[in-house]
XYZ file of N, CA and C in Angstrom:
537
model
N 11.934 -24.743 12.542
C 12.177 -25.432 11.264
C 10.954 -24.956 10.441
N 9.752 -24.891 10.876
C 8.676 -24.566 10.085
C 8.760 -23.073 9.584
N 9.143 -22.175 10.412
C 9.237 -20.891 9.998
C 10.437 -20.714 8.953
N 11.378 -21.442 8.963
C 12.515 -21.366 7.985
C 12.028 -21.897 6.539
N 11.251 -22.968 6.640
C 10.685 -23.586 5.442
C 9.819 -22.535 4.754
N 8.874 -22.024 5.676
C 7.810 -20.972 5.090
C 8.730 -19.729 4.488
N 9.711 -19.296 5.213
C 10.400 -18.159 4.706
C 10.988 -18.387 3.380
N 11.731 -19.581 3.306
C 12.340 -19.832 2.009
C 11.314 -20.115 0.882
N 10.215 -20.811 1.008
C 9.253 -20.918 0.030
C 8.649 -19.468 -0.272
N 8.404 -18.648 0.665
C 7.839 -17.336 0.401
C 8.797 -16.454 -0.554
N 9.977 -16.693 -0.115
C 11.119 -15.885 -0.970
C 11.130 -16.422 -2.457
N 10.993 -17.673 -2.543
C 10.945 -18.258 -3.929
C 9.735 -17.890 -4.720
N 8.490 -17.973 -4.074
C 7.322 -17.547 -4.629
C 7.381 -15.963 -5.063
N 8.059 -15.224 -4.107
C 8.052 -13.652 -4.532
C 9.012 -13.498 -5.629
N 9.961 -14.233 -5.953
C 10.759 -14.184 -7.137
C 9.969 -14.140 -8.386
N 8.957 -15.003 -8.277
C 8.085 -15.152 -9.506
C 6.921 -14.265 -9.615
N 6.222 -13.945 -8.328
C 5.140 -13.247 -8.349
C 4.902 -12.591 -7.130
N 4.654 -11.334 -6.933
C 4.592 -10.611 -5.644
C 3.089 -10.880 -4.902
N 2.189 -11.059 -5.933
C 0.829 -11.253 -5.419
C 0.370 -12.633 -6.064
N 0.753 -13.757 -5.625
C 0.251 -14.958 -6.052
C -1.323 -15.193 -5.849
N -1.930 -16.111 -6.662
C -3.339 -16.345 -6.566
C -3.462 -17.631 -5.728
N -4.729 -17.976 -5.495
C -4.961 -19.169 -4.743
C -4.428 -20.442 -5.323
N -4.512 -20.637 -6.622
C -3.930 -21.690 -7.367
C -2.402 -21.846 -7.154
N -1.842 -20.732 -7.107
C -0.347 -20.626 -6.888
C -0.059 -21.188 -5.615
N -0.809 -20.760 -4.572
C -0.485 -21.325 -3.204
C -0.710 -22.796 -3.116
N -1.808 -23.242 -3.763
C -2.110 -24.851 -3.830
C -0.966 -25.550 -4.432
N -0.525 -25.023 -5.629
C 0.529 -25.715 -6.324
C 1.863 -25.688 -5.581
N 2.124 -24.673 -4.768
C 3.434 -24.552 -4.160
C 3.310 -25.629 -2.822
N 2.224 -25.588 -2.242
C 1.967 -26.468 -1.117
C 2.034 -28.094 -1.401
N 1.333 -28.406 -2.552
C 1.330 -29.615 -3.056
C 2.791 -29.977 -3.658
N 3.529 -29.171 -4.274
C 4.829 -29.412 -4.563
C 5.774 -29.707 -3.430
N 5.584 -28.940 -2.390
C 6.306 -29.232 -1.156
C 6.100 -30.512 -0.552
N 4.833 -30.922 -0.525
C 4.500 -32.213 0.069
C 4.888 -33.222 -0.877
N 4.964 -33.124 -2.144
C 5.363 -34.112 -3.110
C 6.943 -34.385 -2.971
N 7.685 -33.253 -2.835
C 9.105 -33.272 -2.678
C 9.515 -33.840 -1.352
N 8.797 -33.524 -0.265
C 9.059 -33.911 1.081
C 7.826 -34.492 1.692
N 7.604 -35.845 1.488
C 6.336 -36.428 2.025
C 6.290 -36.501 3.512
N 7.404 -36.264 4.237
C 7.300 -36.195 5.706
C 6.589 -34.996 6.096
N 6.501 -34.032 5.391
C 5.668 -32.775 5.780
C 4.184 -32.740 5.567
N 3.762 -33.998 5.057
C 2.333 -34.142 4.870
C 1.653 -34.036 6.266
N 0.383 -33.380 6.205
C -0.319 -33.185 7.465
C -1.393 -34.361 7.467
N -1.384 -35.175 8.491
C -2.393 -36.276 8.688
C -3.759 -35.914 8.818
N -3.968 -34.837 9.424
C -5.436 -34.467 9.535
C -6.100 -33.773 8.459
N -5.374 -33.367 7.465
C -5.801 -32.531 6.436
C -6.438 -33.364 5.193
N -7.443 -32.873 4.525
C -8.036 -33.736 3.522
C -7.151 -34.045 2.373
N -6.162 -33.187 2.066
C -5.239 -33.449 0.972
C -3.858 -33.464 1.489
N -3.568 -33.269 2.782
C -2.251 -33.103 3.338
C -1.466 -31.968 3.238
N -2.113 -31.062 2.365
C -1.315 -29.651 2.176
C -2.141 -28.474 2.417
N -3.379 -28.567 2.878
C -4.129 -27.488 3.155
C -3.617 -26.559 4.173
N -3.101 -27.008 5.258
C -2.364 -26.232 6.292
C -1.234 -25.443 5.861
N -0.424 -26.076 4.988
C 0.788 -25.464 4.351
C 0.268 -24.298 3.393
N -0.837 -24.620 2.722
C -1.329 -23.510 1.740
C -1.701 -22.207 2.579
N -2.349 -22.391 3.808
C -2.860 -21.417 4.669
C -1.719 -20.756 5.227
N -0.611 -21.472 5.659
C 0.568 -20.720 6.290
C 1.199 -19.955 5.311
N 1.365 -20.553 4.081
C 2.029 -19.821 3.012
C 1.327 -18.427 2.649
N -0.020 -18.525 2.752
C -0.743 -17.166 2.422
C -0.301 -16.160 3.518
N -0.348 -16.460 4.741
C -0.019 -15.557 5.855
C 1.397 -15.236 5.830
N 2.369 -16.111 5.496
C 3.760 -15.816 5.292
C 3.977 -14.807 4.212
N 3.298 -14.990 2.991
C 3.476 -14.104 1.910
C 2.961 -12.682 2.345
N 1.971 -12.575 3.131
C 1.464 -11.299 3.399
C 2.529 -10.670 4.342
N 2.978 -11.373 5.446
C 3.982 -10.779 6.238
C 5.285 -10.483 5.537
N 5.771 -11.261 4.541
C 7.035 -11.050 3.735
C 6.790 -9.795 2.956
N 5.573 -9.627 2.292
C 5.352 -8.415 1.597
C 5.490 -7.154 2.453
N 4.993 -7.280 3.698
C 5.089 -6.127 4.600
C 6.435 -5.899 5.070
N 7.247 -6.796 5.228
C 8.719 -6.551 5.557
C 9.404 -6.004 4.484
N 9.015 -6.335 3.197
C 9.771 -5.759 2.080
C 9.283 -4.376 1.909
N 7.970 -4.149 2.102
C 7.500 -2.694 1.960
C 8.205 -1.807 3.049
N 8.278 -2.329 4.203
C 9.081 -1.510 5.129
C 10.520 -1.279 4.818
N 11.097 -2.073 4.092
C 12.553 -1.937 3.748
C 12.531 -0.988 2.450
N 11.459 -0.712 1.877
C 11.293 0.343 0.741
C 11.237 -0.319 -0.645
N 10.775 -1.450 -0.747
C 10.507 -2.176 -1.957
C 9.561 -1.413 -2.898
N 10.008 -0.809 -3.918
C 9.291 0.085 -4.682
C 7.834 -0.389 -5.223
N 7.810 -1.723 -5.661
C 6.571 -2.140 -6.165
C 5.495 -2.245 -5.102
N 6.050 -2.686 -3.921
C 4.966 -2.758 -2.791
C 4.626 -1.591 -2.200
N 5.473 -0.523 -2.145
C 5.129 0.752 -1.701
C 3.982 1.396 -2.521
N 4.166 1.220 -3.756
C 3.103 1.728 -4.694
C 1.740 1.176 -4.237
N 1.651 -0.170 -4.043
C 0.384 -0.661 -3.788
C -0.086 -0.621 -2.329
N 0.585 0.171 -1.449
C 0.264 0.282 -0.160
C -0.861 1.148 -0.018
N -1.787 0.967 0.954
C -2.967 1.815 1.118
C -2.589 3.212 1.522
N -1.514 3.165 2.267
C -1.081 4.478 2.714
C -0.642 5.550 1.683
N -0.240 4.930 0.513
C 0.223 5.900 -0.552
C -1.012 6.167 -1.514
N -2.037 5.711 -1.379
C -3.171 5.910 -2.207
C -4.073 7.040 -1.653
N -4.843 7.741 -2.550
C -5.706 8.878 -1.971
C -6.778 8.235 -1.202
N -7.461 9.040 -0.272
C -8.368 8.443 0.592
C -9.703 7.889 -0.081
N -9.953 8.543 -1.320
C -11.106 7.972 -2.063
C -10.667 6.546 -2.669
N -9.489 6.400 -2.974
C -8.971 5.141 -3.642
C -8.362 4.174 -2.505
N -8.575 4.257 -1.304
C -7.933 3.561 -0.212
C -8.724 2.239 -0.071
N -8.831 1.493 -1.080
C -9.404 0.103 -1.009
C -8.223 -0.919 -1.454
N -8.207 -2.043 -0.798
C -7.134 -3.059 -1.137
C -6.876 -3.278 -2.606
N -8.104 -3.587 -3.365
C -7.931 -3.979 -4.670
C -8.017 -2.900 -5.725
N -8.002 -1.604 -5.204
C -8.084 -0.471 -6.193
C -6.792 0.052 -6.601
N -6.526 0.041 -7.891
C -5.240 0.634 -8.478
C -4.153 -0.136 -8.066
N -4.171 -1.464 -7.874
C -3.001 -2.249 -7.662
C -2.224 -2.347 -8.822
N -0.931 -2.030 -8.839
C -0.119 -2.135 -10.003
C 0.662 -3.445 -10.061
N -0.128 -4.553 -10.421
C 0.604 -5.852 -10.471
C 1.208 -6.000 -11.626
N 2.405 -6.694 -11.731
C 3.124 -6.956 -12.935
C 2.134 -7.687 -13.883
N 2.172 -7.234 -15.297
C 1.508 -8.048 -16.399
C 2.266 -9.215 -16.618
N 1.678 -9.971 -17.556
C 2.310 -11.213 -17.839
C 3.440 -11.100 -18.505
N 3.791 -10.199 -19.398
C 4.960 -10.017 -20.164
C 5.959 -9.041 -19.403
N 5.686 -8.526 -18.365
C 6.402 -7.576 -17.493
C 7.023 -8.317 -16.474
N 8.402 -8.533 -16.404
C 8.991 -9.292 -15.306
C 8.933 -8.371 -13.985
N 9.305 -6.984 -14.181
C 9.360 -6.019 -13.173
C 8.563 -4.787 -13.608
N 7.296 -4.665 -13.166
C 6.450 -3.542 -13.668
C 7.032 -2.302 -13.118
N 7.376 -2.370 -11.911
C 7.926 -1.219 -11.212
C 9.362 -1.324 -10.788
N 10.316 -1.495 -11.674
C 11.763 -1.749 -11.317
C 12.431 -0.701 -10.528
N 13.356 -1.048 -9.740
C 14.252 -0.182 -9.147
C 15.262 0.537 -10.179
N 15.658 1.635 -9.759
C 16.606 2.332 -10.661
C 17.902 1.592 -10.853
N 18.715 1.622 -11.984
C 19.858 0.911 -12.271
C 20.877 1.354 -11.058
N 21.787 0.511 -10.886
C 22.831 0.643 -9.698
C 23.522 1.879 -10.054
N 23.680 2.905 -9.058
C 24.408 3.997 -9.238
C 23.582 5.161 -9.833
N 22.330 4.972 -10.213
C 21.599 6.011 -10.773
C 20.580 6.587 -9.676
N 20.211 7.880 -9.822
C 19.383 8.499 -9.069
C 18.236 9.179 -9.750
N 17.155 9.852 -9.392
C 16.298 10.598 -10.110
C 16.972 11.749 -10.856
N 17.959 12.452 -10.270
C 18.500 13.564 -10.869
C 19.390 13.072 -11.993
N 20.196 12.002 -11.761
C 21.059 11.556 -12.920
C 20.191 10.998 -14.086
N 19.169 10.355 -13.903
C 18.254 9.887 -14.879
C 17.562 11.034 -15.618
N 17.247 12.106 -14.943
C 16.649 13.257 -15.506
C 17.678 13.968 -16.402
N 18.904 13.937 -16.006
C 20.034 14.402 -16.987
C 20.042 13.614 -18.195
N 19.912 12.302 -18.082
C 19.982 11.466 -19.278
C 18.827 11.692 -20.158
N 17.607 12.020 -19.598
C 16.435 12.341 -20.276
C 16.623 13.541 -21.132
N 17.315 14.635 -20.405
C 17.557 15.880 -21.187
C 18.400 15.625 -22.343
N 19.448 14.828 -22.082
C 20.478 14.482 -23.226
C 19.751 13.791 -24.243
N 18.847 12.992 -24.037
C 18.120 12.228 -24.961
C 17.166 13.287 -25.813
N 16.713 14.201 -25.203
C 15.980 15.327 -26.061
C 16.953 15.929 -27.132
N 18.138 16.238 -26.683
C 19.081 16.752 -27.775
C 19.572 15.753 -28.748
N 19.628 14.499 -28.397
C 20.034 13.545 -29.248
C 18.957 13.174 -30.418
N 17.739 13.468 -30.162
C 16.682 13.120 -31.124
C 16.964 14.007 -32.358
N 17.461 15.176 -32.288
C 17.585 15.998 -33.377
C 18.738 15.600 -34.346
N 19.560 14.761 -33.739
C 20.841 14.393 -34.635
C 20.418 13.218 -35.355
N 20.990 13.151 -36.637
C 20.788 11.941 -37.551
C 21.739 10.777 -37.230
N 21.213 9.668 -37.509
C 22.029 8.440 -37.395
C 22.623 8.144 -36.199
N 21.853 8.306 -35.095
C 22.240 7.854 -33.788
C 21.262 7.095 -33.095
N 20.684 6.191 -33.775
C 19.675 5.294 -33.276
C 20.223 4.468 -32.086
N 21.437 4.098 -32.256
C 21.981 3.311 -31.113
C 22.207 3.988 -29.785
N 22.622 5.268 -29.949
C 22.701 6.057 -28.770
C 21.445 6.318 -28.103
N 20.378 6.553 -28.814
C 18.978 6.738 -28.440
C 18.447 5.483 -27.779
N 18.722 4.409 -28.402
C 18.391 2.972 -27.798
C 18.907 2.826 -26.513
N 20.276 3.127 -26.441
C 20.934 2.951 -25.127
C 20.346 3.698 -23.957
N 20.165 4.980 -24.310
C 19.684 5.995 -23.297
C 18.188 5.639 -22.899
N 17.413 4.997 -23.913
C 16.018 4.731 -23.511
C 16.016 3.472 -22.687
N 16.956 2.488 -22.976
C 17.014 1.345 -22.109
C 17.461 1.704 -20.694
N 18.354 2.739 -20.624
C 18.903 3.207 -19.312
C 17.838 3.828 -18.463
N 16.893 4.585 -19.051
C 15.854 5.294 -18.484
C 14.503 4.535 -18.269
N 14.479 3.190 -18.478
C 13.187 2.452 -18.373
C 12.613 2.590 -17.086
N 13.339 2.312 -16.053
C 12.874 2.442 -14.708
C 12.227 3.876 -14.386
N 13.079 4.799 -14.909
C 12.509 6.107 -14.616
C 11.284 6.407 -15.265
N 11.109 6.039 -16.470
C 9.772 6.221 -17.230
C 8.540 5.431 -16.434
N 8.914 4.198 -16.011
C 7.952 3.588 -15.215
C 7.458 4.163 -13.960
N 8.500 4.822 -13.211
C 8.184 5.458 -11.954
C 7.369 6.647 -12.286
N 7.732 7.387 -13.404
C 6.922 8.504 -13.745
C 5.435 8.166 -13.991
N 5.225 7.114 -14.932
C 3.850 6.713 -15.103
C 3.032 6.263 -13.987
N 3.759 5.511 -13.124
C 2.971 4.996 -11.981
C 2.789 6.088 -10.885
N 3.721 6.895 -10.612
C 3.569 7.870 -9.579
C 2.734 9.156 -10.069
N 3.104 9.680 -11.190
C 2.505 10.872 -11.659
C 1.291 10.747 -12.561
N 1.096 9.684 -13.191
C -0.017 9.490 -14.084
C -0.151 10.579 -15.023
N 0.901 10.929 -15.641
C 0.745 12.155 -16.741
C -0.145 11.845 -17.972
N -0.566 12.851 -18.547
C -1.469 12.609 -19.690
C -0.633 12.269 -20.800
N -1.114 11.717 -21.911
C -0.309 11.273 -23.015
C 0.487 12.308 -23.672
N -0.151 13.530 -23.794
C 0.475 14.624 -24.414
C 1.693 15.188 -23.569
N 1.601 15.087 -22.261
C 2.701 15.517 -21.499
C 3.843 14.510 -21.516
N 3.382 13.118 -21.574
C 4.429 12.024 -21.654
C 5.059 12.112 -23.013
N 4.337 12.499 -23.935
C 4.890 12.576 -25.312
C 5.968 13.683 -25.431
N 5.631 14.752 -24.747
C 6.541 15.932 -24.722
C 7.840 15.578 -23.948
N 7.719 14.846 -22.899
C 8.839 14.494 -22.080
C 9.619 13.438 -22.718
N 9.197 12.476 -23.329
C 9.759 11.268 -23.973
C 9.490 11.092 -25.440
N 9.817 12.011 -26.293
C 9.374 12.024 -27.740
C 10.077 10.816 -28.445
N 11.184 10.346 -27.982
C 11.956 9.216 -28.562
C 11.215 7.921 -28.405
N 10.354 7.800 -27.432
C 9.590 6.756 -27.347
C 8.443 6.602 -28.281
N 8.133 7.614 -28.942
C 7.041 7.584 -30.014
C 7.560 7.457 -31.520
N 8.742 7.305 -31.560
C 9.363 6.979 -32.902
C 9.107 5.420 -33.272
N 9.011 5.193 -34.480
C 8.740 3.878 -34.932
C 9.705 2.808 -34.393
N 10.975 2.960 -34.471
C 11.936 2.137 -33.933
C 11.838 1.773 -32.363
N 11.640 2.867 -31.610
C 11.463 2.705 -30.166
C 10.125 2.064 -29.851
N 9.146 2.406 -30.583
C 7.869 1.816 -30.215
C 7.875 0.322 -30.472
N 8.578 -0.109 -31.606
C 8.685 -1.531 -31.815
C 9.555 -2.272 -30.690
N 10.503 -1.533 -30.243
C 11.393 -2.111 -29.220
C 10.693 -2.294 -27.877
N 9.779 -1.267 -27.500
C 9.017 -1.341 -26.419
C 8.105 -2.589 -26.342
N 7.567 -2.897 -27.595
C 6.498 -3.883 -27.638
C 7.068 -5.245 -27.783
N 8.263 -5.345 -27.816
C 8.910 -6.711 -27.966
C 8.872 -7.514 -26.717
């Protein structure tokens, strides 16, 4: 029963944040105790300290399981994918920012690297055509995950990125990206 509770709580925490902080674990443990008082630990100073510690370990194990299944956000942050000089746990961790729900999203269903590259090439030809902002906006929205993968994995220079994605640097698209 304990492992089932921890697994379910870890899944819920992961839905909101892959790398929760100490305060998040405390809040989750206290909410669990408040909702289900029978789970309160009699020997603990606040009744939820043990739950907080168990949640920390469970989240670490849960992230490891997801990484082994190929979760892109966690694979990027793995020490094995970093250069040996950067192989420190806190170095270059791509955590989602406050306004970004999925900093490193998966590709849209049915899309691959090759199909999204074709869409990018089509986008380059669409830029020269007048009065097709809607088509450009749709293709830019479709290739968002591809751009994010490119930025995180390849870390291109701004000029290279501007050459590959000129539509992103138009006034209309820049304002759409910043919303």
